[in-house]
CSV table of N, CA and C and ligand atoms in Angstrom, one decimal:
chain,number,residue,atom,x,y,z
X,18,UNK,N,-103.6,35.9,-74.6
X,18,UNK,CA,-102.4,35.5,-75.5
X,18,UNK,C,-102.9,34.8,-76.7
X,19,UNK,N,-102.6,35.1,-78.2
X,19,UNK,CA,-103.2,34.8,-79.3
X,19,UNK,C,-102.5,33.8,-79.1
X,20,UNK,N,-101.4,32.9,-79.1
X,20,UNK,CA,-101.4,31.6,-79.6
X,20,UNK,C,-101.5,30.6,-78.2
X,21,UNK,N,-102.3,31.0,-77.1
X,21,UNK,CA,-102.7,29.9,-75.9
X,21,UNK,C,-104.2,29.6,-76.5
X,22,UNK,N,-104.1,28.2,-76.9
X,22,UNK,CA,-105.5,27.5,-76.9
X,22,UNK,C,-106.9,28.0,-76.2
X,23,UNK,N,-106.8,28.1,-74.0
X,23,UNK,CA,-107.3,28.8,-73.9
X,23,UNK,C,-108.1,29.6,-74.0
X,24,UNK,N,-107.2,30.7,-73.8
X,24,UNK,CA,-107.3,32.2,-74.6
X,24,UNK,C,-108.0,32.3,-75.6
X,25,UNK,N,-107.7,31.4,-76.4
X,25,UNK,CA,-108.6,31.4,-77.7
X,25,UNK,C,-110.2,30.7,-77.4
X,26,UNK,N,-109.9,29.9,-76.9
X,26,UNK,CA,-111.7,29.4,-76.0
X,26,UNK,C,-112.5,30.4,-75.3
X,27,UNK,N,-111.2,30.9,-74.4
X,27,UNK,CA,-112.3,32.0,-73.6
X,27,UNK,C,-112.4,33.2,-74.6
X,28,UNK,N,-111.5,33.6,-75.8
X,28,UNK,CA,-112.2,34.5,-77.0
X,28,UNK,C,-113.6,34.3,-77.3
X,29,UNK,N,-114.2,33.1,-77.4
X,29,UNK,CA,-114.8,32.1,-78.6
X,29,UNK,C,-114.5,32.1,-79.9
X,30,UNK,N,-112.9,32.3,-79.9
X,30,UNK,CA,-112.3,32.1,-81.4
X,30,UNK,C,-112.2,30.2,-81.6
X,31,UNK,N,-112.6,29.6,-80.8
X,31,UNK,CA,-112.6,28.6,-81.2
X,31,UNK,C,-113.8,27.4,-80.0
X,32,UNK,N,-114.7,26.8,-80.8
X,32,UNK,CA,-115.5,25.9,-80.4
X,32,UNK,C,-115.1,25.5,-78.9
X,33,UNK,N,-116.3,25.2,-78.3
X,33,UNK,CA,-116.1,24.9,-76.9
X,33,UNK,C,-117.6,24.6,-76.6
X,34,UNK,N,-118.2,23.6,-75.8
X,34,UNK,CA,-119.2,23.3,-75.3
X,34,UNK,C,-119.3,23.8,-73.6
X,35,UNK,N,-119.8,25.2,-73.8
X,35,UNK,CA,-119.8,26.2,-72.6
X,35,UNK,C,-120.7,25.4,-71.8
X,36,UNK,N,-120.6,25.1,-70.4
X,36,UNK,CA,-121.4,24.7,-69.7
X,36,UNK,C,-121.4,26.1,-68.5
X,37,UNK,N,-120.5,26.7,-68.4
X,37,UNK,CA,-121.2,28.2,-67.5
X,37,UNK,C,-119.9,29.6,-67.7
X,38,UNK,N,-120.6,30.2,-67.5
X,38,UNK,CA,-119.2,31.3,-67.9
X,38,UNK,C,-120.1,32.7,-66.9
X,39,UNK,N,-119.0,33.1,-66.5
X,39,UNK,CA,-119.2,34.7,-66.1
X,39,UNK,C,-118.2,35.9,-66.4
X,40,UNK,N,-117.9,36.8,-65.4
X,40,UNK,CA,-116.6,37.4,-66.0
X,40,UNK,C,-114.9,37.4,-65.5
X,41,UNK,N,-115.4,36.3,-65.0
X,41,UNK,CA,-113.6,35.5,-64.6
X,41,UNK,C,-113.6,34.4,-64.7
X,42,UNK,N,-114.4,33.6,-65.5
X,42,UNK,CA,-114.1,32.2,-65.7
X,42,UNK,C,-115.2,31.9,-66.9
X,43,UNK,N,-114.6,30.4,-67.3
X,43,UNK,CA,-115.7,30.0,-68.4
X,43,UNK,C,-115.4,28.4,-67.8
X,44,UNK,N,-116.6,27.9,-67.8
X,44,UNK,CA,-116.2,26.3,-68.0
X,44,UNK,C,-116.8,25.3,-68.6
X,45,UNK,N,-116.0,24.4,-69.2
X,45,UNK,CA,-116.2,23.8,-70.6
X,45,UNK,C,-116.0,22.2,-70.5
X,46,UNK,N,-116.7,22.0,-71.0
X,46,UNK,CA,-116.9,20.0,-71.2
X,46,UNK,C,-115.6,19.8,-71.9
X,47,UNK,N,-114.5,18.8,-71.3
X,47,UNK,CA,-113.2,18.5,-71.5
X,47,UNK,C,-114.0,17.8,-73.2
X,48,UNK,N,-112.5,18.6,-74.3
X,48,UNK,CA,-112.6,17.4,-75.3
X,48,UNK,C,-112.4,15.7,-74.8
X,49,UNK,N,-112.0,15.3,-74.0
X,49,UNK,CA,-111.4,14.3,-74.0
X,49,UNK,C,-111.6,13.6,-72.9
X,50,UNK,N,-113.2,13.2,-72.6
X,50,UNK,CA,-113.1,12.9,-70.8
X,50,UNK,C,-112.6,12.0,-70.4
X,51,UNK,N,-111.9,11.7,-68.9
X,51,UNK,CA,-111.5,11.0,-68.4
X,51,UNK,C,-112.4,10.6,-67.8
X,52,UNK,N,-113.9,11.0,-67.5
X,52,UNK,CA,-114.7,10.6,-66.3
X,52,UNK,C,-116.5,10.9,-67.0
X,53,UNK,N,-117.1,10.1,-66.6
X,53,UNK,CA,-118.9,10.7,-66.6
X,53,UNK,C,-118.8,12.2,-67.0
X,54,UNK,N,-118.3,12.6,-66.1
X,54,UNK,CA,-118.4,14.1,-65.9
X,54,UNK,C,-116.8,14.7,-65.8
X,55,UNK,N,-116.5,15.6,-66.7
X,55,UNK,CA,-115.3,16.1,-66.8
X,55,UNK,C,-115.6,17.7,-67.5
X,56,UNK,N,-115.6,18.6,-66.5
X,56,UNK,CA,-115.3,19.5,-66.8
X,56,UNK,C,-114.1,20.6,-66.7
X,57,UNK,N,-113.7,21.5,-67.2
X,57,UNK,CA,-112.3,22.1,-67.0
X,57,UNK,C,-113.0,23.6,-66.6
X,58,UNK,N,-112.4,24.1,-65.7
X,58,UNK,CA,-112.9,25.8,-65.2
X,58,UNK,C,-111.8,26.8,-65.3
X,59,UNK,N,-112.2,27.2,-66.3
X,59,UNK,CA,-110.4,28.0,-67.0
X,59,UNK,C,-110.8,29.3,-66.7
X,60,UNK,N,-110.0,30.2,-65.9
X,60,UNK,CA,-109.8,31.6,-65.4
X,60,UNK,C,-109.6,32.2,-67.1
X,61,UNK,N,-110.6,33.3,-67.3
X,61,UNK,CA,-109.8,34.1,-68.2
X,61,UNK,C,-108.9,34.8,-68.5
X,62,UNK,N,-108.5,35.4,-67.0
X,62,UNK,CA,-106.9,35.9,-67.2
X,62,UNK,C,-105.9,34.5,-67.2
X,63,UNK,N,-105.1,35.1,-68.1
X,63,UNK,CA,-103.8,34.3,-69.2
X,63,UNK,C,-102.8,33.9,-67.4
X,64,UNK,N,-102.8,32.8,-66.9
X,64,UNK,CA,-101.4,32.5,-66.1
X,64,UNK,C,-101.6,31.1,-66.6
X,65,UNK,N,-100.1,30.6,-66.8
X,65,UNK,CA,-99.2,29.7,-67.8
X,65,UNK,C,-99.5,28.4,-66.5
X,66,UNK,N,-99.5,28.8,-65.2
X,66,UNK,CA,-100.2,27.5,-64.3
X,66,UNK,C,-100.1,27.9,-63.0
X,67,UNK,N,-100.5,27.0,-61.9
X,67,UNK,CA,-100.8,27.6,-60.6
X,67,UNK,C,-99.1,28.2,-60.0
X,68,UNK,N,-98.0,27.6,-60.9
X,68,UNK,CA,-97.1,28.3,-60.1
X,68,UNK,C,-97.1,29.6,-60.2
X,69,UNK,N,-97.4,29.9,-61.5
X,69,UNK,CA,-97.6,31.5,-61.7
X,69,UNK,C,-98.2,32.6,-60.6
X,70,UNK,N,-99.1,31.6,-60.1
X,70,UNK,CA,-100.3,32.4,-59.3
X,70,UNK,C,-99.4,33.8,-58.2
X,71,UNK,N,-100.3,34.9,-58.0
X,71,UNK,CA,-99.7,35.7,-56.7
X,71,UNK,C,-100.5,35.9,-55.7
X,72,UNK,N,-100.9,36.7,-55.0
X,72,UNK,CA,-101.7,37.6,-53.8
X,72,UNK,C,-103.0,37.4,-54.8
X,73,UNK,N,-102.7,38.4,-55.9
X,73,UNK,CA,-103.9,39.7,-56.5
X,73,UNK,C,-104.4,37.9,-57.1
X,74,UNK,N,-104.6,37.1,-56.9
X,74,UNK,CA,-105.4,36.2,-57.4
X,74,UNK,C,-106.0,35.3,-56.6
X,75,UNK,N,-106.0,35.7,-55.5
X,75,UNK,CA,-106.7,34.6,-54.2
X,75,UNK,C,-108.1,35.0,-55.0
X,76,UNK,N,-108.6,35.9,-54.9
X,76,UNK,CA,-109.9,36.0,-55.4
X,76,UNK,C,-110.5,35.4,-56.3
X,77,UNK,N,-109.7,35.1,-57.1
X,77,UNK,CA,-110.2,34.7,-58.7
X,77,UNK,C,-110.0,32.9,-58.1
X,78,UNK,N,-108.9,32.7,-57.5
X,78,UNK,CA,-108.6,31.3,-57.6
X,78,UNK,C,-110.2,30.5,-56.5
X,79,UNK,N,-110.5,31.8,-55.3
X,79,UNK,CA,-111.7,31.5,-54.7
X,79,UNK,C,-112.8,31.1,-55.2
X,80,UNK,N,-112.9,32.1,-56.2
X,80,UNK,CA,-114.5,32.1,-57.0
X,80,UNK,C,-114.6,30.7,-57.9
X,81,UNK,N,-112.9,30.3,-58.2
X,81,UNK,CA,-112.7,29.7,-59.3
X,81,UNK,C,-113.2,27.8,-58.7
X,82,UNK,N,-113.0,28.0,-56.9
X,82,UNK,CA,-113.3,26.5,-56.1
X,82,UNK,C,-114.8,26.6,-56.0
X,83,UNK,N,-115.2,27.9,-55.7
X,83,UNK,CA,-116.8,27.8,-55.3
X,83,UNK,C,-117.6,27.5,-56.5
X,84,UNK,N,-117.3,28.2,-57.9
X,84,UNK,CA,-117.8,27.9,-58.7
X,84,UNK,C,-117.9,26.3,-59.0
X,85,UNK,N,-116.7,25.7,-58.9
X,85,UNK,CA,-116.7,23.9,-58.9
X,85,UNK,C,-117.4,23.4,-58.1
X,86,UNK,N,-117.6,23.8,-57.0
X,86,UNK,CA,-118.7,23.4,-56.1
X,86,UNK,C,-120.1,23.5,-56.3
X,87,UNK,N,-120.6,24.8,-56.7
X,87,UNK,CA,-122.0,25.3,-57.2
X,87,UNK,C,-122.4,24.5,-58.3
X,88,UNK,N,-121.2,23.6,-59.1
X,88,UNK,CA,-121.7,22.6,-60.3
X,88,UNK,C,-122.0,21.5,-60.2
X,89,UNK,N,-121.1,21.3,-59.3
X,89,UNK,CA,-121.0,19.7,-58.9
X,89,UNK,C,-122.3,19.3,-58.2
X,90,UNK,N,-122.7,20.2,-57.4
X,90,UNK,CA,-124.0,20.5,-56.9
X,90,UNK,C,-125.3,20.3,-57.8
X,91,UNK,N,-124.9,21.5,-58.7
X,91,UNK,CA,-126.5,21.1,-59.5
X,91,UNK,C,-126.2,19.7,-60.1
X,92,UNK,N,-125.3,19.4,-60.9
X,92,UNK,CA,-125.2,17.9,-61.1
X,92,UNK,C,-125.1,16.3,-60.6
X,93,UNK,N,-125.3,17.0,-59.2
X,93,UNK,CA,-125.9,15.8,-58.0
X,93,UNK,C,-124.5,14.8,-58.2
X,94,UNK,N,-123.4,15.6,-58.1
X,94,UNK,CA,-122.4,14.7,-57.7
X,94,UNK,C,-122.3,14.2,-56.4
X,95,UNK,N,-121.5,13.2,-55.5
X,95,UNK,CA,-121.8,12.8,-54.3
X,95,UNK,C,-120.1,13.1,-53.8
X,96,UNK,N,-119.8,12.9,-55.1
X,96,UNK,CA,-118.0,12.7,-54.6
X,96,UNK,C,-117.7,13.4,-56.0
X,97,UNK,N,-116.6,13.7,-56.0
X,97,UNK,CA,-116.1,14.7,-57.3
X,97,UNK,C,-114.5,14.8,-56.6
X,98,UNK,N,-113.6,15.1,-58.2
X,98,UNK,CA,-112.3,15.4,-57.8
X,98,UNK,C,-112.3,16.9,-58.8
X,99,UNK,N,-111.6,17.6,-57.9
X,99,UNK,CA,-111.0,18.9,-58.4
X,99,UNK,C,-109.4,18.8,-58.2
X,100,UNK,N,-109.0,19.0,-60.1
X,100,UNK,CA,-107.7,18.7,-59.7
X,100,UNK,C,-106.9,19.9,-60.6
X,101,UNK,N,-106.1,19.8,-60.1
X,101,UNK,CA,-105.0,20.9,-61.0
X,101,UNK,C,-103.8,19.9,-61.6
X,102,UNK,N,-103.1,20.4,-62.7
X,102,UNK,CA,-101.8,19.6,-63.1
X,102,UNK,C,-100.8,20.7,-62.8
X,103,UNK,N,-100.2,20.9,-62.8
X,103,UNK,CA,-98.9,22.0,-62.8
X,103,UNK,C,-97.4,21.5,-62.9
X,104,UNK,N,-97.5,21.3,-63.9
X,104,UNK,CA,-96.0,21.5,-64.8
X,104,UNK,C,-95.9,19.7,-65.3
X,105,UNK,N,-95.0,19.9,-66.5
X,105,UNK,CA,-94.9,19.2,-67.5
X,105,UNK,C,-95.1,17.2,-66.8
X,106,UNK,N,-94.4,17.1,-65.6
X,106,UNK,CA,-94.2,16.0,-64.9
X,106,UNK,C,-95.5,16.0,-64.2
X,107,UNK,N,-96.3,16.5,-64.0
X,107,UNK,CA,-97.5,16.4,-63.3
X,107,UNK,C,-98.8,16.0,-64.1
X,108,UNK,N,-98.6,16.0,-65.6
X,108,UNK,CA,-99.6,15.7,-66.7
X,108,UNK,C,-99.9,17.2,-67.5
X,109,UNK,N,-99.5,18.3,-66.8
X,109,UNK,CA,-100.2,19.4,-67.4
X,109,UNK,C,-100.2,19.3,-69.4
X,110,UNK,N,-100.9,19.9,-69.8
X,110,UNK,CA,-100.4,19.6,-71.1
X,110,UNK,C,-100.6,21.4,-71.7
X,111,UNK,N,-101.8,21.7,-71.1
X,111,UNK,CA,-102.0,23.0,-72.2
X,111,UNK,C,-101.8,23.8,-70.5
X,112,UNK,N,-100.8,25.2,-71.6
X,112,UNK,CA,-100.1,25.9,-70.2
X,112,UNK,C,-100.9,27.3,-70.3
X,113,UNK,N,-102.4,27.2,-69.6
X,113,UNK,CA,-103.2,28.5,-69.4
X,113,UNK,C,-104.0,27.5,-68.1
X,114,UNK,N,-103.4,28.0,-66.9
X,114,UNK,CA,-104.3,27.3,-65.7
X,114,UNK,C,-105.8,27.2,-65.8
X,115,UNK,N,-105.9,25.9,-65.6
X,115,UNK,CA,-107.2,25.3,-65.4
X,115,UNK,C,-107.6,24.4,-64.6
X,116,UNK,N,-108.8,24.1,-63.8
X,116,UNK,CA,-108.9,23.0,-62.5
X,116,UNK,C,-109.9,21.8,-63.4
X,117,UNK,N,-109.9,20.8,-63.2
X,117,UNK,CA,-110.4,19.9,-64.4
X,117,UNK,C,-111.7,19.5,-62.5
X,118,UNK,N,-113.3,19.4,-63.4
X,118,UNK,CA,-113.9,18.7,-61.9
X,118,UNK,C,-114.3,17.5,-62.6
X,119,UNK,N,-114.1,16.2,-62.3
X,119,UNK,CA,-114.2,15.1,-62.6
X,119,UNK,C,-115.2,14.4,-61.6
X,120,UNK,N,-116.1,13.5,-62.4
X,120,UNK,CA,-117.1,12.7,-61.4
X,120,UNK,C,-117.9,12.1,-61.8
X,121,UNK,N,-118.2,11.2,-61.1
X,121,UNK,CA,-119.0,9.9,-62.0
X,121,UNK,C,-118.9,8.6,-62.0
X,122,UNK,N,-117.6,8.3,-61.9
X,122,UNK,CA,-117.1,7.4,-61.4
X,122,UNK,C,-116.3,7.1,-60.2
X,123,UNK,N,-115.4,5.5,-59.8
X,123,UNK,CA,-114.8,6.0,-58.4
X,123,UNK,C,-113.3,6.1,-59.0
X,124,UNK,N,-112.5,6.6,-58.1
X,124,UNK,CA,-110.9,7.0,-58.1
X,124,UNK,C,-110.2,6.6,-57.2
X,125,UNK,N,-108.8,6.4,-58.2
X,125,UNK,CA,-107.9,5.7,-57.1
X,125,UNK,C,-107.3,6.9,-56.2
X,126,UNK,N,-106.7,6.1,-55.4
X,126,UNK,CA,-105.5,7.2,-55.0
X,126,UNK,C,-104.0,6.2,-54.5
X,127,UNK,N,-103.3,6.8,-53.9
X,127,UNK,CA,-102.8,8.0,-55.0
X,127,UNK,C,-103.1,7.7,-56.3
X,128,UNK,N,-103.1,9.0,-56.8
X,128,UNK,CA,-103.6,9.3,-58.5
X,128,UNK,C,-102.1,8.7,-58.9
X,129,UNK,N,-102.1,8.2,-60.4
X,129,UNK,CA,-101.3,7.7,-61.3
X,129,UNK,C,-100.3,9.4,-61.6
G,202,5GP,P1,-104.0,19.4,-68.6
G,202,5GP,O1,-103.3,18.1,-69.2
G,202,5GP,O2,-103.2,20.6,-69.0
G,202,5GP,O3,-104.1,19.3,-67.1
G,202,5GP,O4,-105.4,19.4,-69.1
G,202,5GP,C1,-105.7,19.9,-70.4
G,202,5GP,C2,-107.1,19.3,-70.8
G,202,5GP,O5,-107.6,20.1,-71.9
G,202,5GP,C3,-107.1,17.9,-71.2
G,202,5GP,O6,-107.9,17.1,-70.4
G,202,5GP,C4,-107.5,17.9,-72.7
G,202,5GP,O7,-108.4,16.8,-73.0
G,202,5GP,C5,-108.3,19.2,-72.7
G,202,5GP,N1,-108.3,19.9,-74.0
G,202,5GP,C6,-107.2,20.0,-74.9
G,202,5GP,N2,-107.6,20.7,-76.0
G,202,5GP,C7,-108.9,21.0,-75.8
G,202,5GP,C8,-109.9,21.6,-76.6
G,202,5GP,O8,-109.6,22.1,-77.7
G,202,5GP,N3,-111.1,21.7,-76.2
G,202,5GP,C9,-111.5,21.2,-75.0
G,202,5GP,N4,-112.8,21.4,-74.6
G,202,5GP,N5,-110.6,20.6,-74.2
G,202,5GP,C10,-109.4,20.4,-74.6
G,203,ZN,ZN1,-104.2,31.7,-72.1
């Protein structure tokens, strides 16, 4: 979608500090960390947020956990949060699904 921010990252129409990419996902060091470690793992196909999601994307959404795992890993995290926002009351802000891995520090719960 030309005017999802996203979209435009996963182009490389616009800057982004790629920490790993293949050909269903790219993931990128949050402008804006909340945490030591904040990364976002944004699916290249365009869905507006997990409600979107259907069947034909268990795959992608699979690859898209393992991959947070396989990082968090090489980064010797001990504890990590993988989180999603979905929809406007939940925090989401930019509407092209993405899972944010956070770590580094400790966390409350429940989350704010
Ligand atoms: P959300 O609020 O939708 O769950 O998460 C959106 C995230 O995208 C936020 O943590 C925000 O800091 C990050 N973000 C917004 N714009 C950009 C950008 O242009 N580049 C990068 N790397 N992160 C962005
Ligand atoms: Zn998009």
């Amino acid at each position: 979608m030309a005017d999802c921010l996203f979209c435009r990252i996963v182009a490389r129409q616009l800057e982004a500090k790629v920490v790993f990419e293949d050909n269903k996902l790219v993931a990128i060091h949050d402008i804006n960390p909340a945490a030591p470690v904040h990364i976002l793992l944004i699916p290249k196909k365009h869905l507006g947020s997990l409600s979107e999601v259907s069947e034909e994307d268990v795959e992608l959404l699979g690859h898209l956990q393992v991959t947070a795992s396989r990082l968090a890993r090489e980064l010797n995290l001990e504890s990590y949060r993988l989180v999603n926002n979905c929809g406007v009351s939940a925090g989401q802000s930019v509407f092209h699904i993405h899972y944010h891995l956070l770590g580094g520090r400790n966390f409350q719960w429940p989350p704010g």
